[in-house]
Structures are given as C-alpha cells and as structure tokens.
PDB file of C-alpha atoms in Angstrom:
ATOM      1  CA  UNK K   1     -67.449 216.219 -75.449  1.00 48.00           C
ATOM      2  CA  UNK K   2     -71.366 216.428 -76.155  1.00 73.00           C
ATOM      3  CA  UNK K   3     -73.205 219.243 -75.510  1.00 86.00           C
ATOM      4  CA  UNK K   4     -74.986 220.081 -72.769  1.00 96.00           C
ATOM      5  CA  UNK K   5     -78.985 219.175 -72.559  1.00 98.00           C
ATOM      6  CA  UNK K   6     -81.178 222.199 -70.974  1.00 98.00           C
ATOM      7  CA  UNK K   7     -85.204 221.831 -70.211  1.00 98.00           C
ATOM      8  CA  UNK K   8     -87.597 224.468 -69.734  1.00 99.00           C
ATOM      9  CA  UNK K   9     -91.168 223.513 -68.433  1.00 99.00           C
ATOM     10  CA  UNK K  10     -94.179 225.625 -67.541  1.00 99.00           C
ATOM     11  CA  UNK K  11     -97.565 224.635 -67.024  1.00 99.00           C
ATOM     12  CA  UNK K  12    -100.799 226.494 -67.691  1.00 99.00           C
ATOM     13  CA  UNK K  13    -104.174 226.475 -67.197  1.00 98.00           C
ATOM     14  CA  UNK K  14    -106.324 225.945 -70.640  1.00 98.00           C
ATOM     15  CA  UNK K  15    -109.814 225.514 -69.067  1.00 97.00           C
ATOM     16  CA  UNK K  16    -113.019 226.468 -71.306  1.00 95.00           C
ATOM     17  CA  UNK K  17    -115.815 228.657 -69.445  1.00 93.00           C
ATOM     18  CA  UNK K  18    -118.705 226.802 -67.820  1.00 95.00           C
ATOM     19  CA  UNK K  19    -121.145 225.675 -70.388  1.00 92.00           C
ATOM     20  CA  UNK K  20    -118.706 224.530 -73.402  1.00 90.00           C
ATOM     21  CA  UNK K  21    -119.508 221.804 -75.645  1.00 86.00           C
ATOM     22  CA  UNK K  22    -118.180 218.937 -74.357  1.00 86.00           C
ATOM     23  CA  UNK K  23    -116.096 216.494 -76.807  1.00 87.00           C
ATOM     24  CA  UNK K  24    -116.815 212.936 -76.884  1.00 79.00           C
ATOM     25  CA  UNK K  25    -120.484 212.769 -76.158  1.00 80.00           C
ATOM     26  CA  UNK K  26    -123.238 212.803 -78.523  1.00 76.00           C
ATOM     27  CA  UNK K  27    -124.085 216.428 -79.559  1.00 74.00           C
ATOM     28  CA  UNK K  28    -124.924 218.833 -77.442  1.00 80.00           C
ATOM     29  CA  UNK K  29    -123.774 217.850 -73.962  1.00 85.00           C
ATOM     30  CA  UNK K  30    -122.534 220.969 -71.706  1.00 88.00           C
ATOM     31  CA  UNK K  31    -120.363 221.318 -69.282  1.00 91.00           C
ATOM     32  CA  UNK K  32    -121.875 222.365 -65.727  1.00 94.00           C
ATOM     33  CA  UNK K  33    -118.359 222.914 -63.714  1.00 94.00           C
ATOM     34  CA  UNK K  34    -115.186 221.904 -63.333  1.00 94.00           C
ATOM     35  CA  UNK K  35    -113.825 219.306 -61.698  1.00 93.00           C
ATOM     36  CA  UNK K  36    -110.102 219.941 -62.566  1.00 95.00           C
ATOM     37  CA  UNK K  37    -108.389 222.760 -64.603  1.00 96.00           C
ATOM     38  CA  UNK K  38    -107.492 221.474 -68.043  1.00 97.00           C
ATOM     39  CA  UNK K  39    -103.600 222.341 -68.471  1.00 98.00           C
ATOM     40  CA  UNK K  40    -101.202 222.580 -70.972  1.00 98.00           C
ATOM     41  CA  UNK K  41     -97.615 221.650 -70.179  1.00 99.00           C
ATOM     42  CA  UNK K  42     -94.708 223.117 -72.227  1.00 99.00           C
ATOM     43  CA  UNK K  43     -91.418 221.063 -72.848  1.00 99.00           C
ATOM     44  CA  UNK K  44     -88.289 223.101 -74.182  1.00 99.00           C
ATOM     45  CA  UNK K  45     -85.251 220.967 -74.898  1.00 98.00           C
ATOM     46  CA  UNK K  46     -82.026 222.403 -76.305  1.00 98.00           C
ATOM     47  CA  UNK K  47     -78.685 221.003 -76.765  1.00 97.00           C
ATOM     48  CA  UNK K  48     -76.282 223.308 -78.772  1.00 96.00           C
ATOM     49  CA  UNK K  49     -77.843 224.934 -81.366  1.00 96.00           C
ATOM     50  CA  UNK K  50     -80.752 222.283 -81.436  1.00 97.00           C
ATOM     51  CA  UNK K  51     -84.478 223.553 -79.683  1.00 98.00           C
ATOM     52  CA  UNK K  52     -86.997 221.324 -79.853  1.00 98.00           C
ATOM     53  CA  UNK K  53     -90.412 221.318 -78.059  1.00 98.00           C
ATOM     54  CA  UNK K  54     -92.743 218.855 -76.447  1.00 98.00           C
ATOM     55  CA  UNK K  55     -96.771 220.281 -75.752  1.00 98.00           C
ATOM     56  CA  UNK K  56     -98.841 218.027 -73.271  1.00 98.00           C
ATOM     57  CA  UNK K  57    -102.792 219.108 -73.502  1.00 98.00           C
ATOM     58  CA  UNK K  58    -105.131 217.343 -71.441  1.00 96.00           C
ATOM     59  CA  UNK K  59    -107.872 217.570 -74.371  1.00 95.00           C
ATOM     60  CA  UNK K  60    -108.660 214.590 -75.918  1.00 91.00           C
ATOM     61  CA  UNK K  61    -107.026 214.852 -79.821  1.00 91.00           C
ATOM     62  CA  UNK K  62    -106.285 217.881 -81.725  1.00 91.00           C
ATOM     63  CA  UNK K  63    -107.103 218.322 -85.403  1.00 89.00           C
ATOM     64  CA  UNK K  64    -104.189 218.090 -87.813  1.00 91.00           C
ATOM     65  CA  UNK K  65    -104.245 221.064 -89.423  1.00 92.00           C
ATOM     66  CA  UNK K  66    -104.529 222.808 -86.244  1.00 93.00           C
ATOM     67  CA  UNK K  67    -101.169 221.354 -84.751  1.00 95.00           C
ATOM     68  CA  UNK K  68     -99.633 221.694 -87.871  1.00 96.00           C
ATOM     69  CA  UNK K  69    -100.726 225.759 -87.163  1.00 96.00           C
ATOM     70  CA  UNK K  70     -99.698 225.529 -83.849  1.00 97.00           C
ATOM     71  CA  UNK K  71     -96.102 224.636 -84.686  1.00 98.00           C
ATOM     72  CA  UNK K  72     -95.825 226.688 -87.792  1.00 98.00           C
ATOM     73  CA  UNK K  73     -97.021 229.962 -85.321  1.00 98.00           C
ATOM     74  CA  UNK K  74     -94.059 228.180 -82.826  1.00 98.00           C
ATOM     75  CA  UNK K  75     -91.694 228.038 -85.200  1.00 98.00           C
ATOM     76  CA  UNK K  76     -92.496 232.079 -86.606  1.00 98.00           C
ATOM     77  CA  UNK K  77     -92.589 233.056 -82.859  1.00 98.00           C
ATOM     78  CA  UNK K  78     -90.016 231.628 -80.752  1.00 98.00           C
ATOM     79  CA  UNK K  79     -87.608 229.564 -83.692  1.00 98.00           C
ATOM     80  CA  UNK K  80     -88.130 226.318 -82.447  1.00 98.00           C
ATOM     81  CA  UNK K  81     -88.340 224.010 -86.023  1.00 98.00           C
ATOM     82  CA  UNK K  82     -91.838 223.210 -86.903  1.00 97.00           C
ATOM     83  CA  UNK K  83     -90.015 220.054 -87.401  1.00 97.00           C
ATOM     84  CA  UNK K  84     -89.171 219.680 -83.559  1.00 98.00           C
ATOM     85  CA  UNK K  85     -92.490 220.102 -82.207  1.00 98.00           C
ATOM     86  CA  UNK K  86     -94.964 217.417 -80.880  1.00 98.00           C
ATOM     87  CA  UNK K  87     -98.125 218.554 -79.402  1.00 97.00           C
ATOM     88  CA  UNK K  88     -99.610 215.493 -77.486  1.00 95.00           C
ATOM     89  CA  UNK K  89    -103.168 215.211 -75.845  1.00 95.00           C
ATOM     90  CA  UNK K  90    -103.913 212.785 -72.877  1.00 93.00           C
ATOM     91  CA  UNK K  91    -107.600 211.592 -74.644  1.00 88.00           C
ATOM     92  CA  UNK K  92    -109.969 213.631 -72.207  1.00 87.00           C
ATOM     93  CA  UNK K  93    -113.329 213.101 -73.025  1.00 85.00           C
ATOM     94  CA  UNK K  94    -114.579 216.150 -70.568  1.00 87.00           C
ATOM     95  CA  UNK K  95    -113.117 219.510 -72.456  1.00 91.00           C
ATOM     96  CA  UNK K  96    -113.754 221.333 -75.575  1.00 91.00           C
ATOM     97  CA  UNK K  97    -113.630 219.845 -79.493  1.00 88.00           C
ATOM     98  CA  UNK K  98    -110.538 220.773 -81.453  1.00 89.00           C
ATOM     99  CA  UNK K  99    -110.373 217.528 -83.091  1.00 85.00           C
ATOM    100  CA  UNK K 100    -113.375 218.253 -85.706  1.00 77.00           C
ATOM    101  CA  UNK K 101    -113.314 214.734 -86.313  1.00 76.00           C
ATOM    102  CA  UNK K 102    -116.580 212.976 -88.440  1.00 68.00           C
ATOM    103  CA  UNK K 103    -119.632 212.852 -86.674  1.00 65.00           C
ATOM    104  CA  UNK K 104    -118.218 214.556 -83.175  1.00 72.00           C
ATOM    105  CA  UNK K 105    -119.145 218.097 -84.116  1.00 75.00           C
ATOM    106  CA  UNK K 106    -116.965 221.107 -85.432  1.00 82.00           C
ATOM    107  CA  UNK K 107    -113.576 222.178 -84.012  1.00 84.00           C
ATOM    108  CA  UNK K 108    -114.295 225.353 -80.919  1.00 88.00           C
ATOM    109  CA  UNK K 109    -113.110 228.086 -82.840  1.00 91.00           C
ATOM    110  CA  UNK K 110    -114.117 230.137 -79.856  1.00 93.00           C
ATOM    111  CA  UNK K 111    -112.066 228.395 -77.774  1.00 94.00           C
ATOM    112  CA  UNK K 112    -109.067 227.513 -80.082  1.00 94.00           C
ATOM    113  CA  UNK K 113    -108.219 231.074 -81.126  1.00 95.00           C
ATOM    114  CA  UNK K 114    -109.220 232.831 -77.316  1.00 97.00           C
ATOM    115  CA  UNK K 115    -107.863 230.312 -74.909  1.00 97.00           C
ATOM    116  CA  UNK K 116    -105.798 227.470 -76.113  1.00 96.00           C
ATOM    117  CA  UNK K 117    -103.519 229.486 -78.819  1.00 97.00           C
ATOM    118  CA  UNK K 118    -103.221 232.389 -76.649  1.00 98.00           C
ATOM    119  CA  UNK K 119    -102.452 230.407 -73.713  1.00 98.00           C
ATOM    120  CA  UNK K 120    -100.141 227.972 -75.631  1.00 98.00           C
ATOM    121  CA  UNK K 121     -97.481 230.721 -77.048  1.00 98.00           C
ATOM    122  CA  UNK K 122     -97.255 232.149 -73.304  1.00 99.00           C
ATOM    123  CA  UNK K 123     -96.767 228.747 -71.692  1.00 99.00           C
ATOM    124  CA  UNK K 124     -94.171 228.144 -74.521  1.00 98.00           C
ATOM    125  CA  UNK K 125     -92.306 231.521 -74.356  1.00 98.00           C
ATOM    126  CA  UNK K 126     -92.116 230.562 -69.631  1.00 98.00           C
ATOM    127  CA  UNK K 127     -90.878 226.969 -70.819  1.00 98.00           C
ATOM    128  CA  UNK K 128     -88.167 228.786 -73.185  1.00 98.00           C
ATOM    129  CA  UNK K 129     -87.257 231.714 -71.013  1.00 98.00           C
ATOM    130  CA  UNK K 130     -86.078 229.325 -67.946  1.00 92.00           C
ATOM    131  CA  UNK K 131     -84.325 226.024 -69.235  1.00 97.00           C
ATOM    132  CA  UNK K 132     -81.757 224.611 -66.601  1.00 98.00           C
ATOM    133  CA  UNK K 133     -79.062 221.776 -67.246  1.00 98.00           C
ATOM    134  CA  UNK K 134     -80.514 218.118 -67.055  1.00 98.00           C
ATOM    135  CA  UNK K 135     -79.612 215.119 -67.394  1.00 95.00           C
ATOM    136  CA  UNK K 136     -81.600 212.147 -69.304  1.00 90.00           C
ATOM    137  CA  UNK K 137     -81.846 208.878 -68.467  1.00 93.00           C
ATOM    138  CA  UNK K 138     -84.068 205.917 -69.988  1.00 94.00           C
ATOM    139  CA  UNK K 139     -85.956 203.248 -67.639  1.00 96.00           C
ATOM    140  CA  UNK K 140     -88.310 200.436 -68.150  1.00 96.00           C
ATOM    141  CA  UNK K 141     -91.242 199.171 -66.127  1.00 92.00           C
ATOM    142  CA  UNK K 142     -94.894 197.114 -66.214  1.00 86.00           C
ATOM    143  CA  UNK K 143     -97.811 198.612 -64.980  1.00 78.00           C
ATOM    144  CA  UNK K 144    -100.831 195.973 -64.362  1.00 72.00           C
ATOM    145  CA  UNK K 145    -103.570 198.050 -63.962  1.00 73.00           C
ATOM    146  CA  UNK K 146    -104.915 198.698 -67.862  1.00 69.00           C
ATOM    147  CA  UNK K 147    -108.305 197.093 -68.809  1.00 67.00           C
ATOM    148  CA  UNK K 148    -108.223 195.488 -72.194  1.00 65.00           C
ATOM    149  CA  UNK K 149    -111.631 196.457 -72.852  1.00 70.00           C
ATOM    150  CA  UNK K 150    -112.288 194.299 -76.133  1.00 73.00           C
ATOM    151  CA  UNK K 151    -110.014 191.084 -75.360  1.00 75.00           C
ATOM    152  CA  UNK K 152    -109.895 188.905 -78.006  1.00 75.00           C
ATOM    153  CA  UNK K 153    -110.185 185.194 -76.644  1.00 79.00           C
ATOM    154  CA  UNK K 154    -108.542 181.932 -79.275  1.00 85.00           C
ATOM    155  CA  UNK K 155    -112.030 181.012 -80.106  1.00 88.00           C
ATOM    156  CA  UNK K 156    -112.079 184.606 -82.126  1.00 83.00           C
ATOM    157  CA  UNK K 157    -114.751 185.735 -79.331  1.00 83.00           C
ATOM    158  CA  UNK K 158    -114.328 189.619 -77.831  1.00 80.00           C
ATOM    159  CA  UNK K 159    -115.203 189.913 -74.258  1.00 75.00           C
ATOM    160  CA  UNK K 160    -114.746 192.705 -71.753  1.00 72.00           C
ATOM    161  CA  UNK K 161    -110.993 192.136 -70.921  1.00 69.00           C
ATOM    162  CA  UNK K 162    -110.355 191.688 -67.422  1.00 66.00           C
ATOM    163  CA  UNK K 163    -107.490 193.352 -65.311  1.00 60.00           C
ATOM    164  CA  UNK K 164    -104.037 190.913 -65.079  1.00 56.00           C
TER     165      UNK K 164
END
C-alpha cells in the first residue's frame, strides 16, 4: 500500500510599503498605493518520510542566488530538502525588484531581508504545522484567451498575435 499524501497551505501577505521601487519599469518609478496585497502562498507536501515544498510569490522573478538562500534557510529551519523546494513567481510587473537582473536595477535588500524572508519562513512553518490527507489527481484542458503578442506569420513577418 502507498503512503498517504498530506498538504499544508497558508497564504500571506508580502506587500512592500507605499513608495517602493517598482520592478519592470524604467528606473525610478514608485509605487503610489496598492491595488491588491502581494501574497505568498506556501505548499507543504509529505508522503512518508518525504517533505517537499512548493512557494507561489506574486513578484515578478526572483534572483537565483536568492532562492537558492531561501531554500537553503528552508531546509536549516524546518528540514524540508533544499532539493524539494520550488519557489515560483507569477511575473508581476507592479512589486518590488528581487530579480537584480541587467539593466532593471539592484535586488530590494530592504525589502528582501524585512518583509519577504521574514514573512516567507512564517507562511512556511502555518503550511507545515497543518497538513491534512489529500488526494491528487491530474486533468487536462485549453484555455483560448492568451495573446500571442509577437506571432510569427509563414512569410517570416511578426505581428501583434491576435486572440484564437
């Protein structure tokens, strides 16, 4: 018989103050409120002795080295296998830089190491603390309503794609 699959989740709220840099944009573009919280969403699976965790961030892309941190300070913390982690963000373009990538500015150390990390090891240690039995199951489906913005047409011409 196979073991038994258990989930955790918790959700928390990872929103910078008024006024942060804004990733995305060209340099220097602040926010001046909030729309809607920015959240992180914590995943814990385990079946047996295996744990593994899932981190959904609604900032646009994370650094490397910083998610490699993230699950290394996972791993120390709560024993979940650095090896078991994936920290995921949905590509918002209205939150705070920790990508650092070329040209968009440096990563929000500010921010990083007082909200997100801070906010990401309790969200983690909820998700872990509560996991009920589940059960998985696998679907497929078609969703129509994705733009292809650069559509490539047989004439090797790029046009603003349109909607199927």
């Amino acid at each position: 018989m196979s073991e038994k699959l258990y989930l955790g989740v918790s959700k928390i709220n990872i929103t910078p103050e008024v006024g942060c840099c804004l990733y995305g944009y060209a340099p220097d573009v602040f926010s001046k409120s909030v729309h809607d919280d920015l959240t992180a969403i914590a995943f814990y699976f385990k079946s047996g002795d295996t744990e593994a965790l899932l981190l959904s961030l609604s900032l646009c892309s994370i650094k490397t080295e910083l998610s490699d941190e993230i699950a290394s300070l996972i791993e120390e913390k709560y024993g979940v296998p650095k090896g078991n982690c994936i920290i995921h963000c949905i590509h918002n373009h209205s939150g705070p830089n920790v990508s650092g990538d070329v040209g968009w500015g440096d990563v929000d150390r500010k921010y990083y190491n007082g909200i997100l990390l801070p906010n990401l090891m309790k969200v983690i240690g909820e998700a872990k603390s509560s996991p009920v039995a589940v059960r998985m199951a696998v679907a497929t489906g078609e969703s129509f309503i994705g733009i292809n913005r650069r559509q490539l047409f047989p004439d090797n011409r790029a046009h603003l794609g349109q909607n199927p």
